[in-house]
Amino acid sequence: MQMTSKTLIEVSQFTWPKGFSADSTHAGFKPDQDDMGWLYSSTPANAAGVYTTNQFQAAPTKLTKQTINLAHQLQAVVMNSGNANSCNGAQGETDALMMQKMTADRLQIDPQLVGIASTGVIGEPLPMDKIKAGISQLKLTQNVGVTKAILTTDTHPKTMTVKCLIDGQEVTTTGFCKGSGMIHPNMATMLGFVTTDAAITGEDLQQLLSTTVDETFNQITVDGDTSTNDMVVVMANGAAGNQPLTKADPDYPTFAAAFKQVLTHLAQEIAGDGEGASKLVEVNVSGAYNHLEGQQVAKAIVGSNLVKAMIFGEDGNWGRIMQAIGQTTAHVDLNGVSVAINDLELVYNSLGTGIDDDKVAATLKQNKVVIDVDLHAGKATGTAWGCDLTYQYVQINASYRS
């Protein structure tokens, strides 16, 4: 396919942008898989981040936020799974700083160019001997193992690469993330990392990330719980050679669309890989009073345990969708709501259509369930993603530490 400035090309094979290296290793947090990794840019990259609003924000998350806020630049991010380094008090903060310094020393860069990320069990001290050993083993390669090294209860890595033309130059944007449980973000998801070789200022990148997160990661939910370690970090090193992007640039919408395509895919991957999930659920709201209310209603439906259980049980009990809508403060035409599941209309003008239960049960067997809702209160829309609630979710979380 010939690429034009108006064409986005989704790349099926994961590809690092120009100037980026990565690696992973087994440091011993987990018995039999890689559990540490890093990202590295050959030059300092402009950076942006969004972070959990949980009051018990973990030490690595706080330090990365402080580091990025200094000058919106990073050159490396080091990460581990198996231990969150959260709720460890002053020792946790000291260990986070040491993890940052050890990485900087290994790469011979300024510590203030190093972000860190941790995920795993909360409240256990970070074993610094394992951190030190892991950092000493990491190399500057094109290894994609880092996409697996951050996983906890995830069943697979979540990755995405999109290429587009900016200022006549091919720009690559790649993202990977982890997230399966404790997902109800108010900023992003568990851990997400996006790299791009586009040239764009840190301030513009931060604005783009914050705006796009609100439309993607902030519109997913698995279990209604917000983690202490949630973070999404973006690094843009400019290696593609385009003129630095600004909002006034005619190619800015193309880059923004490619960026959103990456984050949207990753958000859907997290929703579909919710702990124990058997189905990806997408809710599309139309006829909302404004976009904020459309988003609110969509997330309320996809986050309702009653709706999630209904979908797992393949039961067309549309009343559960109506109660989820009614619990919000959104404007609603109480006599005009319509609801459809996989294009089967269950509700029209707020009344059941009498559709055959067997037809609804059959469509709910699909791996993806799409719920369309029309509030008839305006012209705005909203979308959210989630999953069903299964017996396995309880099994996983009843024995998480083991």
Tab-separated table of C-alpha atoms in Angstrom:
chain	number	residue	atom	x	y	z
A	1	MET	CA	0.000	0.000	0.000
A	2	GLN	CA	1.325	3.423	-0.932
A	3	MET	CA	1.308	5.723	2.069
A	4	THR	CA	0.025	9.277	1.804
A	5	SER	CA	-0.272	11.958	4.461
A	6	LYS	CA	-3.960	11.080	4.775
A	7	THR	CA	-3.348	7.350	5.199
A	8	LEU	CA	-2.668	5.545	8.450
A	9	ILE	CA	-1.095	2.130	8.085
A	10	GLU	CA	-1.594	-0.313	10.908
A	11	VAL	CA	1.490	-2.481	11.164
A	12	SER	CA	0.736	-5.999	12.322
A	13	GLN	CA	4.330	-6.708	13.348
A	14	PHE	CA	5.513	-4.786	16.390
A	15	THR	CA	8.220	-2.306	15.344
A	16	TRP	CA	10.293	0.092	17.430
A	17	PRO	CA	10.515	3.649	16.074
A	18	LYS	CA	13.876	4.973	14.899
A	19	GLY	CA	16.385	5.614	17.639
A	20	PHE	CA	14.768	3.382	20.284
A	21	SER	CA	16.214	0.288	21.933
A	22	ALA	CA	14.685	-2.116	24.431
A	23	ASP	CA	15.491	-5.275	26.334
A	24	SER	CA	14.180	-7.580	29.053
A	25	THR	CA	15.610	-10.031	31.555
A	26	HIS	CA	14.711	-12.402	34.374
A	27	ALA	CA	15.733	-10.715	37.621
A	28	GLY	CA	13.987	-13.169	39.924
A	29	PHE	CA	10.733	-11.453	40.851
A	30	LYS	CA	8.908	-14.308	39.156
A	31	PRO	CA	9.984	-17.942	38.969
A	32	ASP	CA	10.146	-18.582	35.255
A	33	GLN	CA	9.718	-15.487	33.085
A	34	ASP	CA	11.287	-12.124	32.313
A	35	ASP	CA	10.262	-9.563	34.911
A	36	MET	CA	12.448	-6.515	34.191
A	37	GLY	CA	12.991	-4.405	31.117
A	38	TRP	CA	13.812	-0.994	29.788
A	39	LEU	CA	13.297	1.436	26.928
A	40	TYR	CA	16.098	3.684	25.704
A	41	SER	CA	16.303	6.509	23.184
A	42	SER	CA	19.655	7.276	21.576
A	43	THR	CA	18.969	10.947	22.285
A	44	PRO	CA	16.899	12.614	25.014
A	45	ALA	CA	13.251	12.452	23.978
A	46	ASN	CA	10.447	14.858	24.708
A	47	ALA	CA	8.152	13.150	27.166
A	48	ALA	CA	4.693	13.288	28.683
A	49	GLY	CA	2.840	11.262	31.254
A	50	VAL	CA	-0.494	10.681	32.957
A	51	TYR	CA	-0.779	9.051	36.350
A	52	THR	CA	-3.160	7.425	38.797
A	53	THR	CA	-5.279	9.644	41.024
A	54	ASN	CA	-5.252	7.005	43.767
A	55	GLN	CA	-4.198	8.769	46.986
A	56	PHE	CA	-1.681	5.997	47.714
A	57	GLN	CA	0.328	6.763	44.585
A	58	ALA	CA	3.318	4.426	44.433
A	59	ALA	CA	6.883	5.701	44.778
A	60	PRO	CA	7.889	4.864	41.160
A	61	THR	CA	4.834	6.657	39.816
A	62	LYS	CA	5.482	9.770	41.902
A	63	LEU	CA	9.153	9.854	40.933
A	64	THR	CA	8.447	9.458	37.213
A	65	LYS	CA	5.888	12.257	37.375
A	66	GLN	CA	8.385	14.530	39.138
A	67	THR	CA	11.080	13.618	36.620
A	68	ILE	CA	8.956	14.322	33.541
A	69	ASN	CA	7.634	17.572	35.004
A	70	LEU	CA	11.190	18.936	35.293
A	71	ALA	CA	11.594	19.536	31.546
A	72	HIS	CA	9.247	17.085	29.775
A	73	GLN	CA	12.212	14.937	28.775
A	74	LEU	CA	13.247	11.312	29.236
A	75	GLN	CA	15.888	9.141	27.653
A	76	ALA	CA	15.064	5.855	29.340
A	77	VAL	CA	12.386	4.059	31.326
A	78	VAL	CA	13.190	1.005	33.457
A	79	MET	CA	10.396	-1.248	34.673
A	80	ASN	CA	9.723	-4.354	36.725
A	81	SER	CA	6.764	-6.607	37.456
A	82	GLY	CA	6.105	-8.762	40.500
A	83	ASN	CA	6.552	-5.944	43.035
A	84	ALA	CA	4.722	-2.602	42.953
A	85	ASN	CA	6.988	-0.757	45.433
A	86	SER	CA	3.802	0.805	46.779
A	87	CYS	CA	2.903	1.617	50.405
A	88	ASN	CA	6.521	1.122	51.477
A	89	GLY	CA	6.946	4.576	53.032
A	90	ALA	CA	10.296	6.379	52.982
A	91	GLN	CA	12.141	3.169	52.107
A	92	GLY	CA	10.070	2.792	48.962
A	93	GLU	CA	10.960	6.319	47.857
A	94	THR	CA	14.654	5.685	48.568
A	95	ASP	CA	14.538	2.455	46.579
A	96	ALA	CA	12.835	4.182	43.660
A	97	LEU	CA	15.567	6.821	43.564
A	98	MET	CA	18.230	4.107	43.721
A	99	MET	CA	16.569	2.228	40.861
A	100	GLN	CA	16.637	5.451	38.834
A	101	LYS	CA	20.306	6.121	39.656
A	102	MET	CA	21.471	2.574	38.918
A	103	THR	CA	19.817	2.742	35.493
A	104	ALA	CA	21.345	6.140	34.762
A	105	ASP	CA	24.796	4.900	35.773
A	106	ARG	CA	24.451	1.840	33.552
A	107	LEU	CA	23.439	3.980	30.579
A	108	GLN	CA	25.781	6.852	31.488
A	109	ILE	CA	23.009	9.443	31.361
A	110	ASP	CA	21.569	11.971	33.805
A	111	PRO	CA	19.251	10.347	36.403
A	112	GLN	CA	16.766	13.110	35.642
A	113	LEU	CA	16.304	11.520	32.215
A	114	VAL	CA	15.208	8.159	33.653
A	115	GLY	CA	11.626	7.164	34.418
A	116	ILE	CA	10.766	4.068	36.434
A	117	ALA	CA	7.683	1.896	36.615
A	118	SER	CA	6.763	-1.019	38.862
A	119	THR	CA	3.744	-3.309	39.065
A	120	GLY	CA	2.783	-6.269	41.194
A	121	VAL	CA	2.073	-6.906	44.857
A	122	ILE	CA	1.510	-3.820	47.048
A	123	GLY	CA	3.216	-3.404	50.418
A	124	GLU	CA	6.248	-5.663	49.963
A	125	PRO	CA	9.732	-4.061	50.062
A	126	LEU	CA	11.485	-3.868	46.716
A	127	PRO	CA	14.349	-6.417	46.681
A	128	MET	CA	17.150	-4.144	45.536
A	129	ASP	CA	19.581	-6.998	44.976
A	130	LYS	CA	17.256	-8.269	42.240
A	131	ILE	CA	16.849	-4.760	40.815
A	132	LYS	CA	20.624	-4.303	40.667
A	133	ALA	CA	21.150	-7.702	39.050
A	134	GLY	CA	18.389	-7.080	36.508
A	135	ILE	CA	19.711	-3.671	35.460
A	136	SER	CA	23.207	-5.111	35.036
A	137	GLN	CA	21.830	-7.702	32.581
A	138	LEU	CA	19.842	-5.339	30.356
A	139	LYS	CA	21.306	-4.445	26.952
A	140	LEU	CA	20.571	-2.021	24.106
A	141	THR	CA	18.854	-4.352	21.665
A	142	GLN	CA	15.680	-4.429	19.571
A	143	ASN	CA	14.222	-7.067	21.889
A	144	VAL	CA	10.433	-7.019	22.264
A	145	GLY	CA	10.576	-9.075	25.448
A	146	VAL	CA	9.912	-5.957	27.498
A	147	THR	CA	6.282	-6.168	26.340
A	148	LYS	CA	6.016	-9.451	28.252
A	149	ALA	CA	8.231	-8.525	31.191
A	150	ILE	CA	5.671	-6.054	32.574
A	151	LEU	CA	2.779	-8.534	32.645
A	152	THR	CA	1.101	-9.736	35.846
A	153	THR	CA	-2.259	-11.511	35.446
A	154	ASP	CA	-2.444	-10.588	31.743
A	155	THR	CA	-2.849	-13.521	29.378
A	156	HIS	CA	-0.818	-11.916	26.573
A	157	PRO	CA	1.219	-8.813	25.660
A	158	LYS	CA	-0.733	-5.839	24.346
A	159	THR	CA	1.025	-4.031	21.518
A	160	MET	CA	0.331	-1.746	18.576
A	161	THR	CA	2.337	0.004	15.855
A	162	VAL	CA	1.018	2.622	13.417
A	163	LYS	CA	2.933	4.467	10.717
A	164	CYS	CA	2.017	7.664	8.901
A	165	LEU	CA	3.605	10.429	6.828
A	166	ILE	CA	4.427	13.679	8.605
A	167	ASP	CA	6.163	16.482	6.711
A	168	GLY	CA	7.031	13.915	4.051
A	169	GLN	CA	8.773	11.658	6.564
A	170	GLU	CA	7.633	8.237	7.729
A	171	VAL	CA	6.737	8.429	11.420
A	172	THR	CA	6.334	5.324	13.568
A	173	THR	CA	4.303	5.277	16.768
A	174	THR	CA	4.415	2.155	18.892
A	175	GLY	CA	2.697	1.346	22.154
A	176	PHE	CA	2.573	-1.502	24.635
A	177	CYS	CA	0.877	-1.879	27.969
A	178	LYS	CA	-0.193	-4.221	30.725
A	179	GLY	CA	-3.483	-4.321	32.530
A	180	SER	CA	-5.993	-7.009	33.399
A	181	GLY	CA	-7.318	-6.390	36.888
A	182	MET	CA	-7.665	-3.355	39.157
A	183	ILE	CA	-8.741	-1.398	36.077
A	184	HIS	CA	-11.063	1.582	36.409
A	185	PRO	CA	-8.676	4.343	35.425
A	186	ASN	CA	-8.984	8.013	36.181
A	187	MET	CA	-5.985	8.884	34.051
A	188	ALA	CA	-4.761	5.862	32.157
A	189	THR	CA	-4.279	2.196	32.824
A	190	MET	CA	-1.974	-0.030	34.855
A	191	LEU	CA	1.212	0.588	32.862
A	192	GLY	CA	1.443	1.906	29.315
A	193	PHE	CA	4.385	3.048	27.220
A	194	VAL	CA	4.284	4.799	23.854
A	195	THR	CA	7.337	5.607	21.748
A	196	THR	CA	7.427	7.647	18.559
A	197	ASP	CA	10.142	9.049	16.319
A	198	ALA	CA	8.027	12.122	15.563
A	199	ALA	CA	9.345	15.557	16.463
A	200	ILE	CA	6.864	17.322	18.749
A	201	THR	CA	7.367	19.575	21.766
A	202	GLY	CA	6.936	18.135	25.243
A	203	GLU	CA	4.130	20.549	26.019
A	204	ASP	CA	2.164	19.667	22.881
A	205	LEU	CA	2.825	15.972	23.514
A	206	GLN	CA	1.490	16.301	27.062
A	207	GLN	CA	-1.683	17.978	25.846
A	208	LEU	CA	-2.199	15.359	23.142
A	209	LEU	CA	-1.658	12.516	25.616
A	210	SER	CA	-4.015	13.944	28.228
A	211	THR	CA	-6.745	14.554	25.657
A	212	THR	CA	-6.375	11.152	24.013
A	213	VAL	CA	-6.292	9.281	27.329
A	214	ASP	CA	-9.676	10.769	28.203
A	215	GLU	CA	-11.103	9.177	25.042
A	216	THR	CA	-9.350	5.814	25.374
A	217	PHE	CA	-7.795	4.524	28.598
A	218	ASN	CA	-10.156	6.541	30.782
A	219	GLN	CA	-13.087	4.871	29.019
A	220	ILE	CA	-12.291	1.304	30.028
A	221	THR	CA	-13.189	-0.583	33.162
A	222	VAL	CA	-12.720	-4.154	34.356
A	223	ASP	CA	-13.562	-4.188	38.036
A	224	GLY	CA	-14.047	-0.601	39.244
A	225	ASP	CA	-10.729	-0.478	41.124
A	226	THR	CA	-8.011	2.113	40.501
A	227	SER	CA	-4.423	0.988	41.078
A	228	THR	CA	-1.704	2.807	43.010
A	229	ASN	CA	0.759	2.420	40.120
A	230	ASP	CA	-1.224	3.441	37.031
A	231	MET	CA	0.826	5.358	34.497
A	232	VAL	CA	1.127	6.030	30.771
A	233	VAL	CA	4.381	7.548	29.513
A	234	VAL	CA	5.155	8.781	25.990
A	235	MET	CA	8.597	9.458	24.518
A	236	ALA	CA	9.081	11.326	21.210
A	237	ASN	CA	12.698	11.545	20.034
A	238	GLY	CA	12.297	13.292	16.649
A	239	ALA	CA	14.446	10.720	14.822
A	240	ALA	CA	12.000	10.621	11.889
A	241	GLY	CA	13.352	14.019	10.818
A	242	ASN	CA	10.068	15.897	10.441
A	243	GLN	CA	9.750	19.552	11.340
A	244	PRO	CA	8.541	19.794	14.960
A	245	LEU	CA	4.776	19.374	15.015
A	246	THR	CA	2.474	22.022	16.385
A	247	LYS	CA	-1.307	22.227	16.374
A	248	ALA	CA	-1.098	24.652	13.467
A	249	ASP	CA	0.755	22.130	11.315
A	250	PRO	CA	-1.435	20.640	8.541
A	251	ASP	CA	-0.076	17.167	9.384
A	252	TYR	CA	-0.879	17.446	13.089
A	253	PRO	CA	-4.352	15.826	12.712
A	254	THR	CA	-2.710	12.865	10.944
A	255	PHE	CA	-0.260	12.317	13.784
A	256	ALA	CA	-2.990	12.808	16.384
A	257	ALA	CA	-5.139	10.214	14.596
A	258	ALA	CA	-2.258	7.708	14.488
A	259	PHE	CA	-1.552	8.354	18.162
A	260	LYS	CA	-5.203	7.817	19.064
A	261	GLN	CA	-5.331	4.628	16.999
A	262	VAL	CA	-2.482	3.202	19.087
A	263	LEU	CA	-4.071	4.135	22.422
A	264	THR	CA	-7.541	2.987	21.369
A	265	HIS	CA	-6.248	-0.432	20.391
A	266	LEU	CA	-4.338	-0.807	23.660
A	267	ALA	CA	-7.379	0.237	25.693
A	268	GLN	CA	-9.543	-2.331	23.934
A	269	GLU	CA	-6.878	-4.985	24.490
A	270	ILE	CA	-6.935	-4.313	28.221
A	271	ALA	CA	-10.723	-4.419	28.379
A	272	GLY	CA	-10.852	-7.679	26.452
A	273	ASP	CA	-8.156	-9.232	28.646
A	274	GLY	CA	-9.834	-8.377	31.940
A	275	GLU	CA	-9.123	-10.951	34.613
A	276	GLY	CA	-11.172	-14.030	33.838
A	277	ALA	CA	-12.980	-12.270	30.985
A	278	SER	CA	-14.551	-14.245	28.158
A	279	LYS	CA	-15.996	-11.310	26.193
A	280	LEU	CA	-14.997	-7.795	25.155
A	281	VAL	CA	-17.867	-5.363	25.694
A	282	GLU	CA	-18.190	-2.099	23.764
A	283	VAL	CA	-20.855	0.463	24.624
A	284	ASN	CA	-21.721	3.220	22.146
A	285	VAL	CA	-23.982	6.013	23.338
A	286	SER	CA	-25.695	8.428	20.965
A	287	GLY	CA	-28.230	11.180	21.534
A	288	ALA	CA	-26.382	12.464	24.607
A	289	TYR	CA	-26.814	16.008	25.894
A	290	ASN	CA	-23.055	16.559	25.590
A	291	HIS	CA	-19.955	14.453	25.040
A	292	LEU	CA	-19.088	14.282	28.731
A	293	GLU	CA	-22.491	12.806	29.528
A	294	GLY	CA	-22.180	10.377	26.625
A	295	GLN	CA	-18.892	9.158	28.035
A	296	GLN	CA	-20.357	8.977	31.537
A	297	VAL	CA	-23.289	6.810	30.482
A	298	ALA	CA	-21.145	4.512	28.334
A	299	LYS	CA	-18.735	3.856	31.185
A	300	ALA	CA	-21.567	3.394	33.695
A	301	ILE	CA	-23.064	0.629	31.546
A	302	VAL	CA	-19.814	-1.163	30.835
A	303	GLY	CA	-18.824	-0.884	34.500
A	304	SER	CA	-22.057	-2.226	35.973
A	305	ASN	CA	-21.510	-5.588	37.654
A	306	LEU	CA	-25.116	-6.468	36.859
A	307	VAL	CA	-24.573	-5.780	33.162
A	308	LYS	CA	-21.258	-7.636	33.196
A	309	ALA	CA	-22.849	-10.667	34.876
A	310	MET	CA	-25.782	-10.521	32.459
A	311	ILE	CA	-23.383	-10.709	29.506
A	312	PHE	CA	-21.413	-13.572	31.041
A	313	GLY	CA	-24.671	-15.455	31.648
A	314	GLU	CA	-25.817	-14.685	28.080
A	315	ASP	CA	-29.109	-13.381	29.436
A	316	GLY	CA	-30.859	-10.555	27.572
A	317	ASN	CA	-32.049	-8.832	30.772
A	318	TRP	CA	-32.053	-5.341	29.297
A	319	GLY	CA	-33.423	-3.888	32.546
A	320	ARG	CA	-29.890	-4.023	33.900
A	321	ILE	CA	-28.739	-1.673	31.161
A	322	MET	CA	-31.601	0.705	31.940
A	323	GLN	CA	-30.745	0.799	35.649
A	324	ALA	CA	-27.127	1.593	34.811
A	325	ILE	CA	-28.241	4.528	32.651
A	326	GLY	CA	-30.628	5.740	35.338
A	327	GLN	CA	-27.931	5.788	38.021
A	328	THR	CA	-26.051	8.531	36.191
A	329	THR	CA	-26.823	12.257	36.319
A	330	ALA	CA	-26.966	12.493	32.526
A	331	HIS	CA	-29.895	14.048	30.682
A	332	VAL	CA	-32.197	11.284	29.416
A	333	ASP	CA	-35.494	11.257	27.544
A	334	LEU	CA	-37.236	8.890	29.951
A	335	ASN	CA	-39.768	7.901	27.289
A	336	GLY	CA	-37.357	7.748	24.367
A	337	VAL	CA	-34.396	5.509	25.209
A	338	SER	CA	-33.378	2.801	22.740
A	339	VAL	CA	-31.064	-0.132	23.450
A	340	ALA	CA	-29.623	-2.707	21.052
A	341	ILE	CA	-27.171	-5.560	21.547
A	342	ASN	CA	-25.205	-6.598	18.469
A	343	ASP	CA	-27.825	-4.790	16.336
A	344	LEU	CA	-30.750	-6.606	17.984
A	345	GLU	CA	-33.119	-3.914	19.283
A	346	LEU	CA	-34.223	-4.782	22.828
A	347	VAL	CA	-35.663	-1.412	23.873
A	348	TYR	CA	-37.511	1.260	21.886
A	349	ASN	CA	-38.982	4.387	23.453
A	350	SER	CA	-37.954	2.966	26.865
A	351	LEU	CA	-40.130	-0.131	26.376
A	352	GLY	CA	-39.135	-3.694	25.623
A	353	THR	CA	-39.538	-4.786	22.013
A	354	GLY	CA	-40.385	-8.363	22.922
A	355	ILE	CA	-37.510	-9.782	20.919
A	356	ASP	CA	-37.052	-13.527	21.262
A	357	ASP	CA	-34.793	-14.398	24.220
A	358	ASP	CA	-33.102	-17.182	22.272
A	359	LYS	CA	-31.922	-14.704	19.627
A	360	VAL	CA	-30.401	-12.468	22.309
A	361	ALA	CA	-28.756	-15.418	24.053
A	362	ALA	CA	-27.260	-16.544	20.755
A	363	THR	CA	-25.710	-13.164	19.986
A	364	LEU	CA	-24.333	-12.885	23.534
A	365	LYS	CA	-22.224	-15.989	22.847
A	366	GLN	CA	-19.979	-13.906	20.592
A	367	ASN	CA	-16.519	-12.892	21.811
A	368	LYS	CA	-17.389	-9.224	21.302
A	369	VAL	CA	-20.655	-7.729	22.514
A	370	VAL	CA	-21.632	-4.269	21.285
A	371	ILE	CA	-24.333	-2.348	23.165
A	372	ASP	CA	-25.814	0.674	21.386
A	373	VAL	CA	-27.833	3.175	23.416
A	374	ASP	CA	-29.695	6.260	22.220
A	375	LEU	CA	-30.641	8.671	25.028
A	376	HIS	CA	-32.585	11.030	22.732
A	377	ALA	CA	-31.368	13.992	24.790
A	378	GLY	CA	-29.013	15.666	22.320
A	379	LYS	CA	-26.563	15.037	19.508
A	380	ALA	CA	-23.396	14.003	21.376
A	381	THR	CA	-21.854	10.541	21.645
A	382	GLY	CA	-19.695	8.463	23.969
A	383	THR	CA	-17.884	5.120	23.892
A	384	ALA	CA	-16.450	2.813	26.554
A	385	TRP	CA	-14.997	-0.680	26.723
A	386	GLY	CA	-15.068	-3.410	29.342
A	387	CYS	CA	-15.625	-7.121	29.786
A	388	ASP	CA	-17.936	-9.632	31.381
A	389	LEU	CA	-17.688	-10.754	35.011
A	390	THR	CA	-16.846	-14.436	35.378
A	391	TYR	CA	-16.239	-16.940	38.143
A	392	GLN	CA	-12.570	-16.928	37.202
A	393	TYR	CA	-12.213	-13.253	38.214
A	394	VAL	CA	-12.916	-14.220	41.822
A	395	GLN	CA	-10.559	-17.205	41.622
A	396	ILE	CA	-7.702	-15.065	40.311
A	397	ASN	CA	-8.068	-12.358	42.938
A	398	ALA	CA	-8.735	-14.706	45.842
A	399	SER	CA	-5.198	-16.050	45.453
A	400	TYR	CA	-3.337	-13.136	43.791
A	401	ARG	CA	-0.257	-13.244	46.048
A	402	SER	CA	0.243	-16.955	45.477
